Amino acid sequence: LLRRAPLPILVTPAEWSPASPTTQDLSGTGPIIAAVDFSAAAVEAAKAACRLAATLHTTLDIVHVVSEPPVHLRWRMHAETAVRARAAAARTQLDAVAALVACTVPVQLRLETGAVPSRLADAAAFSGSRGAILVLGRREPGERGGPPGSTAYRVLTQAKVPMLLYVREEA
């Protein structure tokens, strides 16, 4: 479903409950967390996350994770240098994404390092007591980075918050 659905998909874990369970809406929910890998799909998903944050009267966190390659101990220092360089470049790209999104709600930019699925799940889990929603974009077949929906599936298995897989509308 994550790989083939023609529309955005909202998946809610069974153990999740809304921030205000006594209401019939999502009031009190937030922040909205948009995971970006700087692809066109991720930028569109961040824009959708901004619209959702505005609708729910909450904030937006835009998060990018720089993955750390698994290396032998003797090469670790070189790998750490490479990760720092990639993180510095990613900070500039995060600023550019924030400008493209042009969100009307408060935006926090977050740069993480580590395994992408677990760091995104952690970012959502530690977002506070209000109940975050995690938003990811889905790559198109043939785009760099693996099959469409593969990262979303791995995040879904670890996240304890609702996850919206945003699918770009057909033109």
PDB file of C-alpha atoms in Angstrom:
ATOM      1  CA  LEU A   1       0.000   0.000   0.000  1.00  0.00           C
ATOM      2  CA  LEU A   2       2.812   2.439   0.864  1.00  0.00           C
ATOM      3  CA  ARG A   3       4.430   1.821  -2.523  1.00  0.00           C
ATOM      4  CA  ARG A   4       1.365   1.908  -4.775  1.00  0.00           C
ATOM      5  CA  ALA A   5      -1.352   4.102  -3.301  1.00  0.00           C
ATOM      6  CA  PRO A   6      -2.339   6.960  -5.615  1.00  0.00           C
ATOM      7  CA  LEU A   7      -3.336   9.191  -2.673  1.00  0.00           C
ATOM      8  CA  PRO A   8      -1.731  10.245   0.616  1.00  0.00           C
ATOM      9  CA  ILE A   9      -2.025   7.632   3.371  1.00  0.00           C
ATOM     10  CA  LEU A  10      -2.367   8.280   7.102  1.00  0.00           C
ATOM     11  CA  VAL A  11      -1.331   5.326   9.252  1.00  0.00           C
ATOM     12  CA  THR A  12      -2.125   5.462  12.955  1.00  0.00           C
ATOM     13  CA  PRO A  13      -0.576   2.982  15.423  1.00  0.00           C
ATOM     14  CA  ALA A  14      -3.077   1.051  17.523  1.00  0.00           C
ATOM     15  CA  GLU A  15      -1.576   2.384  20.772  1.00  0.00           C
ATOM     16  CA  TRP A  16      -1.836   6.049  19.698  1.00  0.00           C
ATOM     17  CA  SER A  17      -4.527   8.322  21.052  1.00  0.00           C
ATOM     18  CA  PRO A  18      -5.202  11.962  20.161  1.00  0.00           C
ATOM     19  CA  ALA A  19      -3.859  14.754  22.340  1.00  0.00           C
ATOM     20  CA  SER A  20      -7.434  15.631  23.373  1.00  0.00           C
ATOM     21  CA  PRO A  21      -9.322  12.311  23.392  1.00  0.00           C
ATOM     22  CA  THR A  22     -12.523  13.959  24.595  1.00  0.00           C
ATOM     23  CA  THR A  23     -12.879  16.026  21.402  1.00  0.00           C
ATOM     24  CA  GLN A  24     -13.908  14.767  17.989  1.00  0.00           C
ATOM     25  CA  ASP A  25     -11.063  16.462  16.142  1.00  0.00           C
ATOM     26  CA  LEU A  26      -7.273  16.670  16.330  1.00  0.00           C
ATOM     27  CA  SER A  27      -7.101  19.844  18.414  1.00  0.00           C
ATOM     28  CA  GLY A  28      -3.994  19.918  20.574  1.00  0.00           C
ATOM     29  CA  THR A  29      -2.075  17.696  18.173  1.00  0.00           C
ATOM     30  CA  GLY A  30       1.415  18.712  17.196  1.00  0.00           C
ATOM     31  CA  PRO A  31       4.034  19.389  16.205  1.00  0.00           C
ATOM     32  CA  ILE A  32       3.902  18.221  12.609  1.00  0.00           C
ATOM     33  CA  ILE A  33       7.266  16.736  11.705  1.00  0.00           C
ATOM     34  CA  ALA A  34       8.277  16.738   8.034  1.00  0.00           C
ATOM     35  CA  ALA A  35      11.138  14.400   7.190  1.00  0.00           C
ATOM     36  CA  VAL A  36      13.116  15.642   4.200  1.00  0.00           C
ATOM     37  CA  ASP A  37      15.793  14.049   2.062  1.00  0.00           C
ATOM     38  CA  PHE A  38      15.901  17.084  -0.283  1.00  0.00           C
ATOM     39  CA  SER A  39      14.088  15.290  -3.108  1.00  0.00           C
ATOM     40  CA  ALA A  40      11.179  16.968  -4.915  1.00  0.00           C
ATOM     41  CA  ALA A  41       8.788  14.525  -3.208  1.00  0.00           C
ATOM     42  CA  ALA A  42      10.137  15.476   0.222  1.00  0.00           C
ATOM     43  CA  VAL A  43       9.794  19.204  -0.453  1.00  0.00           C
ATOM     44  CA  GLU A  44       6.180  18.697  -1.597  1.00  0.00           C
ATOM     45  CA  ALA A  45       5.536  16.628   1.545  1.00  0.00           C
ATOM     46  CA  ALA A  46       7.020  19.428   3.681  1.00  0.00           C
ATOM     47  CA  LYS A  47       4.644  21.898   2.013  1.00  0.00           C
ATOM     48  CA  ALA A  48       1.730  19.563   2.786  1.00  0.00           C
ATOM     49  CA  ALA A  49       3.003  19.249   6.368  1.00  0.00           C
ATOM     50  CA  CYS A  50       2.998  23.046   6.629  1.00  0.00           C
ATOM     51  CA  ARG A  51      -0.625  23.181   5.463  1.00  0.00           C
ATOM     52  CA  LEU A  52      -1.536  20.487   8.010  1.00  0.00           C
ATOM     53  CA  ALA A  53       0.272  22.380  10.791  1.00  0.00           C
ATOM     54  CA  ALA A  54      -1.611  25.556   9.884  1.00  0.00           C
ATOM     55  CA  THR A  55      -4.929  23.684   9.875  1.00  0.00           C
ATOM     56  CA  LEU A  56      -4.203  22.175  13.305  1.00  0.00           C
ATOM     57  CA  HIS A  57      -2.819  25.484  14.690  1.00  0.00           C
ATOM     58  CA  THR A  58       0.496  23.905  15.622  1.00  0.00           C
ATOM     59  CA  THR A  59       4.158  24.150  14.651  1.00  0.00           C
ATOM     60  CA  LEU A  60       6.253  22.465  11.976  1.00  0.00           C
ATOM     61  CA  ASP A  61       9.571  20.718  12.488  1.00  0.00           C
ATOM     62  CA  ILE A  62      11.553  20.016   9.310  1.00  0.00           C
ATOM     63  CA  VAL A  63      13.992  17.196   9.992  1.00  0.00           C
ATOM     64  CA  HIS A  64      16.828  15.823   7.881  1.00  0.00           C
ATOM     65  CA  VAL A  65      18.884  12.816   8.933  1.00  0.00           C
ATOM     66  CA  VAL A  66      22.457  12.385   7.738  1.00  0.00           C
ATOM     67  CA  SER A  67      23.076   8.657   7.785  1.00  0.00           C
ATOM     68  CA  GLU A  68      26.237   7.338   9.383  1.00  0.00           C
ATOM     69  CA  PRO A  69      27.885   4.585   7.349  1.00  0.00           C
ATOM     70  CA  PRO A  70      28.721   1.381   9.208  1.00  0.00           C
ATOM     71  CA  VAL A  71      32.515   1.243   9.108  1.00  0.00           C
ATOM     72  CA  HIS A  72      35.287  -0.711  10.728  1.00  0.00           C
ATOM     73  CA  LEU A  73      36.767   0.930  13.829  1.00  0.00           C
ATOM     74  CA  ARG A  74      39.987   1.841  12.052  1.00  0.00           C
ATOM     75  CA  TRP A  75      38.056   3.916   9.466  1.00  0.00           C
ATOM     76  CA  ARG A  76      35.674   5.549  11.934  1.00  0.00           C
ATOM     77  CA  MET A  77      37.572   8.861  12.156  1.00  0.00           C
ATOM     78  CA  HIS A  78      37.377   9.279   8.356  1.00  0.00           C
ATOM     79  CA  ALA A  79      33.690   8.384   8.359  1.00  0.00           C
ATOM     80  CA  GLU A  80      32.983  10.913  11.129  1.00  0.00           C
ATOM     81  CA  THR A  81      34.760  13.621   9.116  1.00  0.00           C
ATOM     82  CA  ALA A  82      32.632  12.767   6.081  1.00  0.00           C
ATOM     83  CA  VAL A  83      29.428  12.841   8.158  1.00  0.00           C
ATOM     84  CA  ARG A  84      30.339  16.267   9.557  1.00  0.00           C
ATOM     85  CA  ALA A  85      30.921  17.583   6.029  1.00  0.00           C
ATOM     86  CA  ARG A  86      27.603  16.133   4.826  1.00  0.00           C
ATOM     87  CA  ALA A  87      25.849  17.638   7.852  1.00  0.00           C
ATOM     88  CA  ALA A  88      27.275  21.083   7.096  1.00  0.00           C
ATOM     89  CA  ALA A  89      26.034  20.846   3.487  1.00  0.00           C
ATOM     90  CA  ALA A  90      22.663  19.572   4.707  1.00  0.00           C
ATOM     91  CA  ARG A  91      22.251  22.599   6.998  1.00  0.00           C
ATOM     92  CA  THR A  92      22.406  24.872   3.937  1.00  0.00           C
ATOM     93  CA  GLN A  93      19.910  22.656   2.103  1.00  0.00           C
ATOM     94  CA  LEU A  94      17.563  22.702   5.125  1.00  0.00           C
ATOM     95  CA  ASP A  95      17.548  26.493   5.025  1.00  0.00           C
ATOM     96  CA  ALA A  96      16.687  26.350   1.305  1.00  0.00           C
ATOM     97  CA  VAL A  97      13.834  23.896   1.942  1.00  0.00           C
ATOM     98  CA  ALA A  98      12.428  26.147   4.660  1.00  0.00           C
ATOM     99  CA  ALA A  99      12.448  29.051   2.203  1.00  0.00           C
ATOM    100  CA  LEU A 100      10.654  26.933  -0.433  1.00  0.00           C
ATOM    101  CA  VAL A 101       8.038  25.755   2.045  1.00  0.00           C
ATOM    102  CA  ALA A 102       7.380  29.354   3.171  1.00  0.00           C
ATOM    103  CA  CYS A 103       5.300  28.191   6.109  1.00  0.00           C
ATOM    104  CA  THR A 104       3.013  30.566   7.983  1.00  0.00           C
ATOM    105  CA  VAL A 105       3.408  28.720  11.298  1.00  0.00           C
ATOM    106  CA  PRO A 106       6.576  28.610  13.414  1.00  0.00           C
ATOM    107  CA  VAL A 107       9.180  26.279  11.878  1.00  0.00           C
ATOM    108  CA  GLN A 108      12.062  24.556  13.597  1.00  0.00           C
ATOM    109  CA  LEU A 109      14.844  23.049  11.472  1.00  0.00           C
ATOM    110  CA  ARG A 110      16.444  19.922  12.882  1.00  0.00           C
ATOM    111  CA  LEU A 111      19.505  18.088  11.642  1.00  0.00           C
ATOM    112  CA  GLU A 112      20.092  14.593  13.011  1.00  0.00           C
ATOM    113  CA  THR A 113      22.732  11.943  12.361  1.00  0.00           C
ATOM    114  CA  GLY A 114      22.336   8.183  12.530  1.00  0.00           C
ATOM    115  CA  ALA A 115      20.077   5.532  11.050  1.00  0.00           C
ATOM    116  CA  VAL A 116      17.282   7.319   9.183  1.00  0.00           C
ATOM    117  CA  PRO A 117      14.266   5.239  10.327  1.00  0.00           C
ATOM    118  CA  SER A 118      15.218   5.169  13.998  1.00  0.00           C
ATOM    119  CA  ARG A 119      16.213   8.855  14.129  1.00  0.00           C
ATOM    120  CA  LEU A 120      12.883   9.888  12.543  1.00  0.00           C
ATOM    121  CA  ALA A 121      10.949   7.682  14.956  1.00  0.00           C
ATOM    122  CA  ASP A 122      12.947   9.202  17.829  1.00  0.00           C
ATOM    123  CA  ALA A 123      12.310  12.740  16.552  1.00  0.00           C
ATOM    124  CA  ALA A 124       8.576  12.090  16.666  1.00  0.00           C
ATOM    125  CA  ALA A 125       8.682  10.308  20.029  1.00  0.00           C
ATOM    126  CA  PHE A 126      10.567  13.100  21.792  1.00  0.00           C
ATOM    127  CA  SER A 127       8.503  15.920  20.330  1.00  0.00           C
ATOM    128  CA  GLY A 128       6.659  16.528  23.565  1.00  0.00           C
ATOM    129  CA  SER A 129       3.448  15.334  25.091  1.00  0.00           C
ATOM    130  CA  ARG A 130       1.073  16.850  22.533  1.00  0.00           C
ATOM    131  CA  GLY A 131       1.189  14.048  19.964  1.00  0.00           C
ATOM    132  CA  ALA A 132       3.247  14.590  16.838  1.00  0.00           C
ATOM    133  CA  ILE A 133       2.333  13.540  13.320  1.00  0.00           C
ATOM    134  CA  LEU A 134       5.216  12.492  11.083  1.00  0.00           C
ATOM    135  CA  VAL A 135       4.998  13.383   7.365  1.00  0.00           C
ATOM    136  CA  LEU A 136       7.126  11.751   4.678  1.00  0.00           C
ATOM    137  CA  GLY A 137       7.106  12.047   0.905  1.00  0.00           C
ATOM    138  CA  ARG A 138       7.181   9.056  -1.404  1.00  0.00           C
ATOM    139  CA  ARG A 139       9.736   8.833  -4.182  1.00  0.00           C
ATOM    140  CA  GLU A 140       8.677   7.863  -7.664  1.00  0.00           C
ATOM    141  CA  PRO A 141       9.847   4.579  -9.224  1.00  0.00           C
ATOM    142  CA  GLY A 142      13.376   4.987 -10.553  1.00  0.00           C
ATOM    143  CA  GLU A 143      14.326   7.868  -8.257  1.00  0.00           C
ATOM    144  CA  ARG A 144      17.550   7.567  -6.291  1.00  0.00           C
ATOM    145  CA  GLY A 145      17.273   6.088  -2.812  1.00  0.00           C
ATOM    146  CA  GLY A 146      15.495   2.751  -3.085  1.00  0.00           C
ATOM    147  CA  PRO A 147      11.995   1.668  -3.999  1.00  0.00           C
ATOM    148  CA  PRO A 148       9.097   4.035  -3.276  1.00  0.00           C
ATOM    149  CA  GLY A 149       7.840   3.628   0.274  1.00  0.00           C
ATOM    150  CA  SER A 150      10.835   1.655   1.568  1.00  0.00           C
ATOM    151  CA  THR A 151      11.991   4.289   4.085  1.00  0.00           C
ATOM    152  CA  ALA A 152       8.388   4.998   5.084  1.00  0.00           C
ATOM    153  CA  TYR A 153       7.841   1.312   5.797  1.00  0.00           C
ATOM    154  CA  ARG A 154      10.941   1.119   8.026  1.00  0.00           C
ATOM    155  CA  VAL A 155       9.900   4.300   9.883  1.00  0.00           C
ATOM    156  CA  LEU A 156       6.369   2.953  10.276  1.00  0.00           C
ATOM    157  CA  THR A 157       7.652  -0.170  12.030  1.00  0.00           C
ATOM    158  CA  GLN A 158       9.410   1.989  14.646  1.00  0.00           C
ATOM    159  CA  ALA A 159       7.296   5.124  15.074  1.00  0.00           C
ATOM    160  CA  LYS A 160       4.632   5.279  17.764  1.00  0.00           C
ATOM    161  CA  VAL A 161       2.884   8.295  16.224  1.00  0.00           C
ATOM    162  CA  PRO A 162       0.652   8.702  13.170  1.00  0.00           C
ATOM    163  CA  MET A 163       2.554   8.861   9.904  1.00  0.00           C
ATOM    164  CA  LEU A 164       1.273  10.581   6.786  1.00  0.00           C
ATOM    165  CA  LEU A 165       2.860   9.315   3.581  1.00  0.00           C
ATOM    166  CA  TYR A 166       2.331  12.190   1.198  1.00  0.00           C
ATOM    167  CA  VAL A 167       1.889  11.281  -2.454  1.00  0.00           C
ATOM    168  CA  ARG A 168       2.168  14.066  -5.007  1.00  0.00           C
ATOM    169  CA  GLU A 169      -0.979  14.712  -6.979  1.00  0.00           C
ATOM    170  CA  GLU A 170      -0.890  13.788 -10.650  1.00  0.00           C
ATOM    171  CA  ALA A 171      -0.739  16.814 -12.924  1.00  0.00           C
TER     172      ALA A 171
END
